[in-house]
Amino acid sequence: MRSRSSSRLLPVLGLALLLATGCVVPPAGSGGGAAQPAPSGASPAAASAAPAAAPAPFTEVVARAGEQLLREAQAAVGGGPRDLVIDPLIDASTGQQTAATVQMGQQLGALIKTRLPQWSVRPLTRNSLSNRPLLLIGTLTAINTRNARDENADAFRICLVLVDLRSGKLVAKRVERATLATVAAEPTAFYRDSPTWALDQTALAYVKSCQGSAPGESVDPGYLLRLPAAAIINEAQLAFAENKPAEAYRLLREVQPIADPDDLRILNGLYIASWRTGKKKEAGEIFGRIVGVGLDTRTLPIKIFFNPGQTTLIASADLQAQYAIWLREIAIQVGLRETCVKVVGHTSRTGDAAANVALSQRRASIVKQTLERQNKSLGARIASEGVGASEVIVGLGTDDMRDALDRRVEFRTVDCS
């Protein structure tokens, strides 16, 4: 079984090297010049992709951006037959897929099929990458248009990029703004059910490739190196969407040799598949690995949900069973490492700021006390703190699944004093 799996991965490894080297090889006719450095700020090429003066309804701005993106891409690569692969679009603040990013991908896929039927739209899989296709990536980011750091978001910024994997160059880019009320920002089921979150290196490389590059520049090499692994992970997420957790589990195990060891999409996926198929012991062991990754990177955000405005956990038997396992594993891993940890409570911006700080402190204290009951030796090595809404990630202020990460409990590795 292992040798068969290894043989399936060899072409994928070769593809990774091919894509990564392709990103620094000039396209035909370029004169062999060196690749331009990644922009440190707005560049002349990026200026043409400036956002609209005012946000507009989501479907309207996606259509407008898509039309212009295709015109720019045709001018750059021609209109001949090509495969075009959509690497699932993500929320740039969280790295998650949401209802809106899925909707955006579907709308753009339909537009391409209508406007350029000679371009074959395909999902991101190992097979679809084999011909070095055009690649569509994109991000959605909640923003405050007045740049008021202490206020909730009032719009979303859309960034769309088209990459030619034959050259490793970005060939077209558009940026738009959508009105807040027209964007469905709920995470998809996979990300909703994942126990942890972080913008790991995979997500950061994706965001940088979309937001940090201009047409004519090389795509981030880190993104291209991770693309073959991302294809298998996407196959696993498609299996999750089809309610096939066992198939998703197999694919996630298969991709591990070529993926980053701390790729949270893999670890979260293995946890979800194990939990859903009744392998509770294995789910606990996988969560222990998630804890280890978080402690090594000095921050471990966990989605432990309290009732609004209270210090009691949401009354869901399934969630509470998972919380018990999570806190047990955190207590075990912290104890084994003999490190010091600060439990940090967070809230959204809803309500009075001082009250939010006090509430987040009480919640952090409750989690701290639970860990101390799990492992009495931790008492001197665990502290708690509430920061209220001072470190929001999403910033929507909706107090539902859309901004659940703003109400997280975080475990930070700190120096022992």
XYZ file of C-alpha atoms in Angstrom:
417
model
C 0.000 0.000 0.000
C 2.791 2.393 0.898
C 4.715 1.783 -2.322
C 1.548 2.339 -4.399
C 0.929 5.631 -2.604
C 4.547 6.667 -3.106
C 4.340 5.920 -6.822
C 1.283 8.171 -7.099
C 3.172 10.990 -5.397
C 6.280 10.882 -7.629
C 4.624 12.732 -10.541
C 3.269 15.269 -8.056
C 6.758 15.903 -6.644
C 8.082 16.342 -10.172
C 5.291 18.797 -10.902
C 6.158 20.807 -7.796
C 9.750 21.219 -8.984
C 8.608 22.057 -12.506
C 6.189 24.727 -11.313
C 8.685 26.239 -8.893
C 11.415 26.477 -11.493
C 8.905 27.789 -14.017
C 8.305 30.820 -11.839
C 11.819 32.124 -12.490
C 12.134 31.170 -16.159
C 11.218 34.104 -18.441
C 8.367 33.417 -20.882
C 9.172 33.065 -24.545
C 9.922 36.397 -26.158
C 10.743 38.187 -22.923
C 14.406 38.593 -23.795
C 15.558 36.569 -20.804
C 15.401 39.458 -18.345
C 15.433 38.808 -14.626
C 12.138 38.514 -12.803
C 10.963 41.717 -11.182
C 11.068 41.847 -7.379
C 7.818 41.639 -5.468
C 6.367 45.132 -5.037
C 6.814 46.800 -1.674
C 3.914 49.137 -2.346
C 1.643 50.285 -5.152
C 3.340 49.837 -8.521
C 2.377 51.309 -11.917
C 1.081 47.897 -12.975
C -0.989 47.593 -9.847
C -2.412 51.072 -10.254
C -4.603 49.925 -13.157
C -6.273 47.521 -10.728
C -7.318 50.278 -8.276
C -10.599 49.595 -6.466
C -13.850 51.272 -7.448
C -14.581 54.614 -5.830
C -17.472 53.182 -3.840
C -18.449 49.618 -2.876
C -21.171 47.999 -5.003
C -23.267 44.811 -4.658
C -21.136 41.657 -4.547
C -22.345 39.885 -7.701
C -22.093 43.139 -9.648
C -18.463 43.825 -8.754
C -17.453 40.172 -9.250
C -18.935 40.302 -12.756
C -17.216 43.611 -13.503
C -13.853 42.439 -12.194
C -14.175 39.127 -14.017
C -14.924 40.760 -17.369
C -11.908 43.048 -17.120
C -9.666 40.233 -15.856
C -10.508 38.130 -18.909
C -9.853 41.037 -21.294
C -6.435 41.622 -19.731
C -5.632 37.910 -19.774
C -6.556 37.525 -23.443
C -4.316 40.458 -24.319
C -1.452 38.793 -22.462
C -1.780 35.118 -23.488
C -4.117 35.163 -26.481
C -7.487 33.502 -26.869
C -6.415 30.030 -27.965
C -7.562 26.847 -26.210
C -6.283 26.532 -22.649
C -7.173 24.765 -19.442
C -8.063 27.175 -16.646
C -7.941 25.886 -13.081
C -9.624 27.639 -10.172
C -7.633 27.348 -6.947
C -10.431 27.865 -4.375
C -10.637 31.513 -3.392
C -10.164 32.379 0.288
C -10.770 35.015 2.946
C -7.438 36.821 3.260
C -7.793 37.577 6.979
C -8.412 33.974 7.996
C -7.281 31.719 5.136
C -10.728 30.119 5.206
C -13.132 29.430 2.389
C -16.508 31.081 2.933
C -19.898 31.012 1.257
C -18.887 34.196 -0.574
C -15.522 32.890 -1.821
C -17.252 29.748 -3.112
C -19.950 31.887 -4.772
C -17.264 34.073 -6.340
C -15.456 31.056 -7.785
C -18.684 29.646 -9.205
C -19.704 32.974 -10.733
C -16.308 33.467 -12.356
C -16.271 29.895 -13.641
C -19.659 30.438 -15.315
C -18.472 33.747 -16.781
C -15.370 32.158 -18.302
C -17.410 29.351 -19.852
C -19.695 31.948 -21.448
C -17.111 34.499 -22.591
C -14.246 32.144 -23.478
C -15.647 28.670 -24.162
C -12.281 27.644 -25.619
C -10.846 27.871 -22.092
C -11.760 24.685 -20.238
C -12.584 25.475 -16.598
C -11.445 22.750 -14.197
C -11.206 22.332 -10.412
C -7.830 22.168 -8.688
C -6.693 18.531 -8.766
C -3.480 16.682 -9.581
C -4.705 15.912 -13.084
C -5.769 19.472 -13.834
C -2.279 20.816 -13.068
C -0.492 18.439 -15.417
C -0.755 20.703 -18.508
C 0.496 23.833 -16.686
C -2.801 25.676 -17.123
C -3.940 29.191 -16.467
C -4.686 29.499 -12.758
C -7.300 31.729 -11.140
C -6.768 32.733 -7.505
C -8.507 35.355 -5.410
C -9.077 36.770 -1.955
C -11.872 38.503 -0.092
C -10.986 40.830 2.795
C -13.237 42.672 5.250
C -12.099 46.320 5.386
C -13.054 49.641 6.884
C -13.162 52.141 4.022
C -12.329 55.029 6.390
C -9.282 53.135 7.709
C -10.732 53.405 11.220
C -8.840 50.689 13.076
C -11.240 50.567 16.032
C -14.421 50.271 13.972
C -16.050 47.249 12.357
C -15.623 46.567 8.661
C -18.027 48.337 6.305
C -17.049 46.691 2.990
C -15.131 43.808 1.425
C -12.148 44.108 -0.911
C -12.024 41.624 -3.774
C -8.683 40.704 -5.362
C -8.585 38.484 -8.461
C -5.446 37.256 -10.216
C -4.816 35.084 -13.257
C -1.499 33.224 -13.441
C 0.033 31.435 -16.422
C 1.785 28.341 -15.089
C 3.727 28.008 -18.349
C 5.713 31.105 -17.404
C 5.030 31.399 -13.683
C 3.926 34.984 -14.330
C 0.877 36.906 -13.210
C -0.914 37.956 -16.405
C -3.949 39.864 -15.110
C -5.215 41.385 -11.866
C -8.329 43.226 -10.706
C -9.317 44.777 -7.387
C -12.870 45.841 -6.439
C -14.947 46.626 -3.352
C -18.263 45.033 -2.414
C -20.901 46.292 -0.006
C -20.872 44.538 3.351
C -24.504 43.451 3.363
C -24.218 41.610 0.026
C -21.341 39.315 1.089
C -22.118 35.944 2.723
C -19.056 35.573 4.955
C -19.974 32.342 6.771
C -17.138 29.774 6.619
C -17.793 26.576 4.709
C -18.539 23.434 6.733
C -14.919 22.245 6.657
C -13.583 25.463 8.165
C -16.555 25.898 10.493
C -15.882 22.475 12.031
C -12.086 22.858 12.215
C -10.941 23.202 15.842
C -8.188 25.723 15.183
C -7.153 28.413 12.773
C -4.008 30.245 11.751
C -2.606 31.921 8.673
C 0.076 29.270 8.119
C 2.768 29.444 5.444
C 0.485 27.897 2.812
C -2.253 30.487 3.312
C 0.235 33.351 3.520
C 1.872 32.311 0.236
C -1.557 32.224 -1.453
C -2.475 35.692 -0.142
C 0.903 37.124 -1.153
C 0.544 35.712 -4.670
C -2.790 37.494 -5.055
C -2.312 40.731 -3.169
C 1.459 41.261 -3.312
C 2.135 40.901 -7.035
C 1.421 42.918 -10.160
C 0.904 41.789 -13.791
C 4.174 40.750 -15.399
C 5.782 39.704 -12.123
C 6.663 36.203 -11.028
C 4.289 34.454 -8.659
C 5.534 33.728 -5.149
C 7.741 30.576 -5.392
C 6.422 29.347 -2.051
C 2.917 29.273 -3.476
C 3.992 27.308 -6.553
C 5.956 24.782 -4.483
C 2.884 24.111 -2.351
C 0.472 23.932 -5.301
C 0.680 20.145 -5.927
C -0.045 19.462 -2.248
C -2.863 22.014 -2.371
C -4.383 20.054 -5.260
C -4.618 16.859 -3.196
C -5.933 18.793 -0.197
C -8.627 20.268 -2.432
C -9.554 16.756 -3.591
C -9.983 15.886 0.094
C -12.149 18.936 0.713
C -14.303 17.997 -2.274
C -14.718 14.570 -0.670
C -15.795 16.249 2.582
C -18.355 18.291 0.641
C -19.743 15.039 -0.795
C -19.981 13.554 2.738
C -17.154 11.102 2.136
C -14.980 11.538 5.250
C -13.194 8.202 4.805
C -12.085 9.203 1.285
C -11.018 12.620 2.580
C -9.011 10.920 5.337
C -7.204 8.706 2.784
C -6.283 11.691 0.604
C -5.028 13.729 3.554
C -2.810 10.867 4.686
C -1.528 10.521 1.117
C -0.541 14.186 0.814
C 1.399 14.396 4.080
C 4.826 13.399 2.642
C 4.849 16.385 0.239
C 3.039 18.990 2.351
C 4.278 21.298 5.085
C 4.242 19.304 8.353
C 2.290 22.125 10.024
C -0.321 22.569 7.269
C -3.463 23.086 9.339
C -5.798 22.164 6.487
C -4.374 18.643 6.698
C -4.368 18.379 10.485
C -7.831 19.915 10.834
C -9.109 17.649 8.072
C -7.689 14.508 9.669
C -9.246 15.544 12.967
C -12.680 16.164 11.405
C -12.593 12.885 9.425
C -11.581 10.894 12.508
C -14.261 12.498 14.673
C -17.006 12.013 12.077
C -16.130 8.336 11.558
C -16.163 7.586 15.286
C -12.387 7.357 15.756
C -12.423 9.517 18.879
C -9.076 8.262 20.219
C -7.320 9.037 16.944
C -9.050 12.425 16.789
C -7.581 13.207 20.209
C -4.113 12.187 19.069
C -4.369 14.365 15.962
C -5.530 17.300 18.046
C -2.460 16.739 20.209
C -0.356 17.295 17.077
C -2.294 20.492 16.368
C -1.484 21.651 19.890
C 2.191 20.847 19.335
C 2.272 22.946 16.153
C 0.619 25.835 17.975
C 2.987 25.704 20.937
C 5.996 25.524 18.608
C 4.805 28.640 16.754
C 3.986 30.266 20.123
C 0.283 30.748 19.413
C -2.632 28.299 19.375
C -6.060 29.824 18.659
C -8.913 27.445 19.521
C -12.577 27.882 18.625
C -14.140 27.378 22.039
C -17.542 29.048 21.892
C -19.276 30.609 24.879
C -22.890 31.713 25.002
C -23.177 35.409 24.008
C -22.269 37.691 26.898
C -21.755 34.743 29.269
C -19.033 32.481 30.647
C -20.918 29.240 29.970
C -20.051 27.068 26.987
C -22.549 26.547 24.190
C -24.902 23.720 25.196
C -24.060 21.258 22.422
C -23.285 17.707 23.526
C -21.036 17.113 20.523
C -19.106 20.367 20.965
C -18.714 19.883 24.699
C -17.350 16.372 24.117
C -14.800 17.861 21.738
C -13.920 20.699 24.102
C -13.142 18.153 26.820
C -10.695 16.371 24.502
C -9.126 19.629 23.348
C -8.492 20.935 26.854
C -7.171 17.549 27.968
C -4.679 17.460 25.092
C -3.585 21.055 25.729
C -2.942 20.212 29.396
C -0.958 17.114 28.391
C 1.143 18.868 25.735
C 1.922 21.886 27.927
C 2.889 19.527 30.758
C 5.185 17.469 28.534
C 6.975 20.514 27.168
C 7.457 22.156 30.563
C 6.719 25.489 28.958
C 4.693 28.447 30.190
C 1.427 29.451 28.558
C -0.885 32.437 28.713
C -4.593 31.830 28.047
C -5.926 34.877 26.181
C -9.646 35.557 25.834
C -11.057 37.575 22.923
C -14.405 39.135 22.022
C -15.942 40.896 19.054
C -16.471 44.677 19.103
C -20.160 44.350 19.963
C -21.010 46.112 23.235
C -19.039 48.230 25.693
C -15.253 47.988 25.351
C -14.556 47.768 29.090
C -17.257 45.130 29.537
C -15.748 43.107 26.702
C -12.327 43.147 28.346
C -13.839 41.961 31.638
C -15.857 39.236 29.903
C -12.837 37.973 27.950
C -10.820 37.877 31.195
C -13.477 35.797 32.962
C -13.637 33.361 30.050
C -9.840 33.021 29.948
C -9.797 32.404 33.712
C -12.362 29.616 33.395
C -10.279 27.891 30.711
C -7.147 28.328 32.844
C -8.874 26.727 35.833
C -10.003 23.803 33.679
C -6.422 23.173 32.547
C -5.219 23.301 36.144
C -7.787 20.673 37.110
C -6.572 18.502 34.224
C -2.942 18.795 35.327
C -2.286 20.219 38.782
C 1.417 20.753 38.011
C 0.514 23.493 35.520
C -0.645 26.035 38.102
C 2.590 28.007 38.276
C 3.093 27.928 34.492
C -0.292 29.174 33.296
C -1.565 32.748 33.338
C -4.724 34.267 31.860
C -5.557 37.575 30.257
C -8.550 39.146 28.540
C -7.968 41.556 25.679
C -11.572 42.196 24.663
C -11.857 43.312 21.047
C -8.356 44.770 20.711
C -7.143 41.923 18.474
C -10.079 41.147 16.201
C -9.319 39.204 13.032
C -12.536 39.467 11.024
C -14.032 42.637 12.492
C -17.636 42.279 11.337
C -19.302 42.566 14.750
C -22.036 40.097 13.806
C -21.563 37.726 16.782
C -22.307 34.623 14.709
C -20.290 32.121 12.663
C -19.098 34.883 10.338
C -16.870 36.413 13.005
C -16.482 33.407 15.321
C -12.693 33.777 15.248
C -13.010 37.146 16.947
C -14.399 35.304 19.987
C -11.606 32.741 20.162
C -9.574 31.533 23.113
C -5.859 31.630 22.397
C -2.979 29.808 24.054
C 0.347 31.634 23.750
C 3.727 30.240 24.646
C 5.465 32.786 26.876
C 8.781 32.982 28.682
C 8.655 31.577 32.202
C 9.489 34.315 34.701
